Short mmCIF file of C-alpha atoms in Angstrom, two decimals:
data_model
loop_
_atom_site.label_atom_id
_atom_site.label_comp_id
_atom_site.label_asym_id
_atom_site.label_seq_id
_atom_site.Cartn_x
_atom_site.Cartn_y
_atom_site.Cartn_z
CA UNK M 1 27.70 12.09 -8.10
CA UNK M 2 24.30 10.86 -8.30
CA UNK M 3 21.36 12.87 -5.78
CA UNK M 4 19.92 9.18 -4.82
CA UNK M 5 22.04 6.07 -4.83
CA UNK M 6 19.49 2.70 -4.81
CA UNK M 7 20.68 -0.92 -5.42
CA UNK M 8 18.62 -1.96 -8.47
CA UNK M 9 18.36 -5.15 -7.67
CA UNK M 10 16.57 -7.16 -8.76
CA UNK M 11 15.13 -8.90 -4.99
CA UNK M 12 13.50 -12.18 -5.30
CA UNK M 13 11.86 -13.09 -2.13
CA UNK M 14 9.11 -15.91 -1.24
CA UNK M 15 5.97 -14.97 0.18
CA UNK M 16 5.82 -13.94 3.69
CA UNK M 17 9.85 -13.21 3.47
CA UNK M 18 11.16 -9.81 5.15
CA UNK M 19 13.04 -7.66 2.73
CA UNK M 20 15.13 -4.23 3.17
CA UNK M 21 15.89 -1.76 0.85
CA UNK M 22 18.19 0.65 1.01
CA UNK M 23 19.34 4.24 -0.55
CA UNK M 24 21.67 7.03 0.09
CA UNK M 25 21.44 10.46 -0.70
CA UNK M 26 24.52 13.17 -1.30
CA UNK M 27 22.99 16.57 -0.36
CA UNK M 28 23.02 17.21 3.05
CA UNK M 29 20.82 20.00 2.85
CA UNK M 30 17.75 17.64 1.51
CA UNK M 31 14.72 18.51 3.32
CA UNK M 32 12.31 15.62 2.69
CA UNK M 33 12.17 12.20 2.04
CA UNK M 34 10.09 9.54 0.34
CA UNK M 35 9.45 5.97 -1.23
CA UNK M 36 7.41 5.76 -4.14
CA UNK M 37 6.19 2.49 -5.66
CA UNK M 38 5.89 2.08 -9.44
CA UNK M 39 4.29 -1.15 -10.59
CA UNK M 40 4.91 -2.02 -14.58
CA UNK M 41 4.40 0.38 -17.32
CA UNK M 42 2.22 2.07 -14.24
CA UNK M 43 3.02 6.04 -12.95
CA UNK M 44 5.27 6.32 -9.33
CA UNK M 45 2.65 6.34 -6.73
CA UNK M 46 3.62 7.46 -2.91
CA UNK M 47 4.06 4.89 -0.52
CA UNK M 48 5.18 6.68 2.40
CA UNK M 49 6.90 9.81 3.94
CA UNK M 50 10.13 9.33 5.80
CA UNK M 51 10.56 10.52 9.43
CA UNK M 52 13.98 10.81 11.31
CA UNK M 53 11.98 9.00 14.26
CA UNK M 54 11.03 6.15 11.75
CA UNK M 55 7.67 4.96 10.55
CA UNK M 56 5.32 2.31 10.17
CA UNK M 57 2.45 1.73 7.99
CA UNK M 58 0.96 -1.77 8.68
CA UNK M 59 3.81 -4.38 6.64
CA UNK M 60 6.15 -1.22 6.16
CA UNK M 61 8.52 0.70 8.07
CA UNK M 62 10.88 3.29 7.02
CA UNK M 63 14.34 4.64 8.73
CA UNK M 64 15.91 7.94 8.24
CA UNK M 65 19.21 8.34 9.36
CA UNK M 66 20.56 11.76 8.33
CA UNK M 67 23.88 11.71 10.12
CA UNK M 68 24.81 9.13 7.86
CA UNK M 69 22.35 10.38 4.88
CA UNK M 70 20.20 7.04 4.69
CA UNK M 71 16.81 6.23 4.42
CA UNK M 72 15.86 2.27 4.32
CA UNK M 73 12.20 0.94 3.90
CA UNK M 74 11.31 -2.64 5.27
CA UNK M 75 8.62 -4.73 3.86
CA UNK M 76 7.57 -7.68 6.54
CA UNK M 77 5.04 -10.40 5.45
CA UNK M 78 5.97 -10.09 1.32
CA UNK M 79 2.83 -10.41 -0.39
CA UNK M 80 2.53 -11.06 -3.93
CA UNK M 81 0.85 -8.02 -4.68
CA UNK M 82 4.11 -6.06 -2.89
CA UNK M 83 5.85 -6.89 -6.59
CA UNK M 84 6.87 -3.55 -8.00
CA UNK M 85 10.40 -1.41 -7.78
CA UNK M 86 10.53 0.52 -4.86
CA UNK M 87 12.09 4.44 -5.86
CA UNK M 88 13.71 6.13 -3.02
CA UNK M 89 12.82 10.12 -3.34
CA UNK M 90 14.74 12.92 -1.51
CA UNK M 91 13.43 16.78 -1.97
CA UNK M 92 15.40 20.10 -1.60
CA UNK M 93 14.22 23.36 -2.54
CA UNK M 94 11.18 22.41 -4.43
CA UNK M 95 12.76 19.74 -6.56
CA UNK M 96 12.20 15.92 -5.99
CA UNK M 97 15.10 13.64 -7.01
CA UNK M 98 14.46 10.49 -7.61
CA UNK M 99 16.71 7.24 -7.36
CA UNK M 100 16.56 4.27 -9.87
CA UNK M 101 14.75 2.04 -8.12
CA UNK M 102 14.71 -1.29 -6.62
CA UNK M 103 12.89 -4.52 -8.17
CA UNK M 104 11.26 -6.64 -5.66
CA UNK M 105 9.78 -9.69 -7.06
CA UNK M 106 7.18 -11.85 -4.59
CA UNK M 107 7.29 -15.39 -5.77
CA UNK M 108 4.33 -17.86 -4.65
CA UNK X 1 -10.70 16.70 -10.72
CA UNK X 2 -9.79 12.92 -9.79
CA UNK X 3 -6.03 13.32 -10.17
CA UNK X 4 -3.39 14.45 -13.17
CA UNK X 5 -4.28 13.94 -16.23
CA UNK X 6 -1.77 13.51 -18.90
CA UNK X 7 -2.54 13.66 -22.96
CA UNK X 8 -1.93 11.76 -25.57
CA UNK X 9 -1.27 8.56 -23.60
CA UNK X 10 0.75 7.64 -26.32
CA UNK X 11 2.68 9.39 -29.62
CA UNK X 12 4.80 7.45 -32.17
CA UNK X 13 6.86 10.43 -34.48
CA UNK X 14 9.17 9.64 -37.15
CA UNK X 15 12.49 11.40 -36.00
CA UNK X 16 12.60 15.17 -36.78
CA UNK X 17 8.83 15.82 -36.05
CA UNK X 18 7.78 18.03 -33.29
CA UNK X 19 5.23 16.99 -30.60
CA UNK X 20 3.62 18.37 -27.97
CA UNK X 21 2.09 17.15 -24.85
CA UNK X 22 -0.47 18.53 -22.26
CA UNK X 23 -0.95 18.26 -18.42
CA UNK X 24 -3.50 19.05 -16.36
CA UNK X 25 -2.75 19.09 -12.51
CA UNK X 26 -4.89 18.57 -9.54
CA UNK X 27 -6.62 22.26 -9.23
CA UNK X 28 -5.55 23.11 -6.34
CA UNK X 29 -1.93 22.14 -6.83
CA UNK X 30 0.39 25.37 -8.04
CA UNK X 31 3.51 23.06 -8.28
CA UNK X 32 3.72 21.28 -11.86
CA UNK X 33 6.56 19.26 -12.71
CA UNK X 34 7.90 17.34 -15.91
CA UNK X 35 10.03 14.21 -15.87
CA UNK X 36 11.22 12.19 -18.19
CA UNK X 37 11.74 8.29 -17.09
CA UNK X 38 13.11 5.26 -19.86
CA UNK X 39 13.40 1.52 -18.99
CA UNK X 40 14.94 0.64 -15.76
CA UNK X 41 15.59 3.94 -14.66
CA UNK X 42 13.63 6.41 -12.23
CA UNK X 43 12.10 9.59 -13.08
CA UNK X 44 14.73 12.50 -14.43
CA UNK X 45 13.34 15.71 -13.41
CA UNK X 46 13.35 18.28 -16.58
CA UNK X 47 11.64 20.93 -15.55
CA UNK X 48 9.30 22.66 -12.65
CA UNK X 49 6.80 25.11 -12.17
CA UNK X 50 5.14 27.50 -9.54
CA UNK X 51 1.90 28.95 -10.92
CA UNK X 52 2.58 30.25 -14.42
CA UNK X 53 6.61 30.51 -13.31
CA UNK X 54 9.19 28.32 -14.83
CA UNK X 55 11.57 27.81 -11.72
CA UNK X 56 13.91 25.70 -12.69
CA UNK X 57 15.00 23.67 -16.30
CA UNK X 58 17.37 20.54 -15.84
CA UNK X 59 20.49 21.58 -17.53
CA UNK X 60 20.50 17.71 -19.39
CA UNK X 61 17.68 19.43 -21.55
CA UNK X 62 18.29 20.69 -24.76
CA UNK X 63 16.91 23.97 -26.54
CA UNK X 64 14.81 21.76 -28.49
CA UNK X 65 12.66 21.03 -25.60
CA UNK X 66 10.30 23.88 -23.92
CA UNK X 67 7.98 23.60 -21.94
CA UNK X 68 4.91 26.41 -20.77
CA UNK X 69 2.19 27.08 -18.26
CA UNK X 70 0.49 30.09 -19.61
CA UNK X 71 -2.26 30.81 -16.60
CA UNK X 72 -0.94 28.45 -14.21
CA UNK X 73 -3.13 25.55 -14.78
CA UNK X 74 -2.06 23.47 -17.08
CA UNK X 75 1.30 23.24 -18.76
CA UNK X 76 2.85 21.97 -22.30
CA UNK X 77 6.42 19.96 -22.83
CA UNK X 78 6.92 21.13 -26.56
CA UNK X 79 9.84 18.65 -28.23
CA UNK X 80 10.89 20.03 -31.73
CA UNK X 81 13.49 18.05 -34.09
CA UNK X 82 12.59 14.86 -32.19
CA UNK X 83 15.15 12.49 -31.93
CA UNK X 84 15.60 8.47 -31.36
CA UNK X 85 16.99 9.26 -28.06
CA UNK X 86 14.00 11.38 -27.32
CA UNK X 87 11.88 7.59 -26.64
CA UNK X 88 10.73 7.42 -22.96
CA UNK X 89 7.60 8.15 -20.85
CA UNK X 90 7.22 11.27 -20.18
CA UNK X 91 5.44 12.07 -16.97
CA UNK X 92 3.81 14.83 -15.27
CA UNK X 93 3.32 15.61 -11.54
CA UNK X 94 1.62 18.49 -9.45
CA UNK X 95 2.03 19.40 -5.58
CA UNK X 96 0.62 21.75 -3.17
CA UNK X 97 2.69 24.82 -2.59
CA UNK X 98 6.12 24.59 -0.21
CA UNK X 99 4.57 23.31 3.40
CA UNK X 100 6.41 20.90 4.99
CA UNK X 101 6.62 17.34 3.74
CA UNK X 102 4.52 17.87 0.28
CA UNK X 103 4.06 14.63 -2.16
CA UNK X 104 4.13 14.33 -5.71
CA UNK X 105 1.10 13.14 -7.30
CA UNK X 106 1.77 11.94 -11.08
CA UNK X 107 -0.08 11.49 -13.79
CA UNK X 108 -0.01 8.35 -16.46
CA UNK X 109 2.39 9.49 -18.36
CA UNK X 110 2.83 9.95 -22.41
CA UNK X 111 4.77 7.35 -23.79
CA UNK X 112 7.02 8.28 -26.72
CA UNK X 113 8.56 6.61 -29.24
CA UNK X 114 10.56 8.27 -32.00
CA UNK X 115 11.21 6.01 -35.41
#
């Protein structure tokens, strides 16, 4: 069974659109979690951490739920500049696991 | 130091050649790590380092990879008997030691392709 489970998409949304994304993770015992955002050809760069009590970082908001051992991130107001795929990142003893990816696609 | 740097950028090997590639972390970071990502996939982790100790090595990686980080700075991902299958990016990152909710920082990555 795969660490991080993400949807790969790909999501096609219009500007100013509201998109989720979702992943699930199988360790219980991860200790940290992340998204990462890796525009084309273009290294993973971090977006945000993820908190149990949630966070938000202006357009972007991200949801841990460890009872059920998912993390979601929410993009409000799409730009097109938000066009990348979205990785989902869990960490447990020292080692980063990283999901797929999701492709999010702004379109004008 | 601005950030990882990663060399070459780019290698093309004809299959059976060995190559070798070079990362230099953020100084201050005593955390390296090697991935290894291909299209439409996310980074698979390969193999980790704290200071000049080898941690942990996926076991998806053959004996004809090795990787080093002689003093704890930088670090080499040695590939011998390349093979087709061997073709992705292969990407470095460095954190600060274990402290609560560390980040990877990556470098550009080398791109390989094997003919």
């Amino acid at each position: 069974r795969k660490e991080v489970e993400q949807d790969p998409g790909p999501f096609n949304v219009p500007e100013g659109a509201t998109v989720a994304f979702n992943c699930t993770y199988s360790n219980s015992a991860s200790q940290s979690f992340f998204w990462y955002r890796q525009d084309c050809r273009k290294e993973p760069k971090l977006l945000m951490s993820v908190y149990s009590s949630g966070n938000e970082d202006g357009r972007f908001t991200a949801q841990l739920n460890r009872a059920s051992q998912y993390i979601s991130l929410l993009i409000r107001d799409s730009k097109l500049s938000d066009s990348a795929t979205y990785l989902c990142v869990v960490k447990r003893r020292g080692q980063f696991y990283f999901g797929t990816g999701t492709s999010l696609t702004v379109i004008p | 130091d601005t950030g990882v740097s990663q060399d070459p950028r780019h290698k093309i090997t004809k299959r059976g050649q060995n190559v070798t590639f070079r990362c230099d972390p953020i100084s201050e970071h005593n955390r390296l790590y090697w991935y290894r990502q291909t299209l439409g996939q996310g980074p698979e982790f390969l193999t980790y380092f704290q200071n000049e100790a080898q941690l942990e090595k996926s076991r998806l990686l053959s004996d004809r990879f090795s990787a080093e980080r002689p003093k704890g700075s930088f670090s080499t991902l040695e590939i011998q008997r390349t093979e087709q299958g061997d073709s992705a990016m292969y990407l470095c990152a460095s954190s600060a030691s274990e402290s609560g909710a560390n980040v990877l920082t990556f470098g550009a990555g080398s791109r390989l392709t094997v003919l």
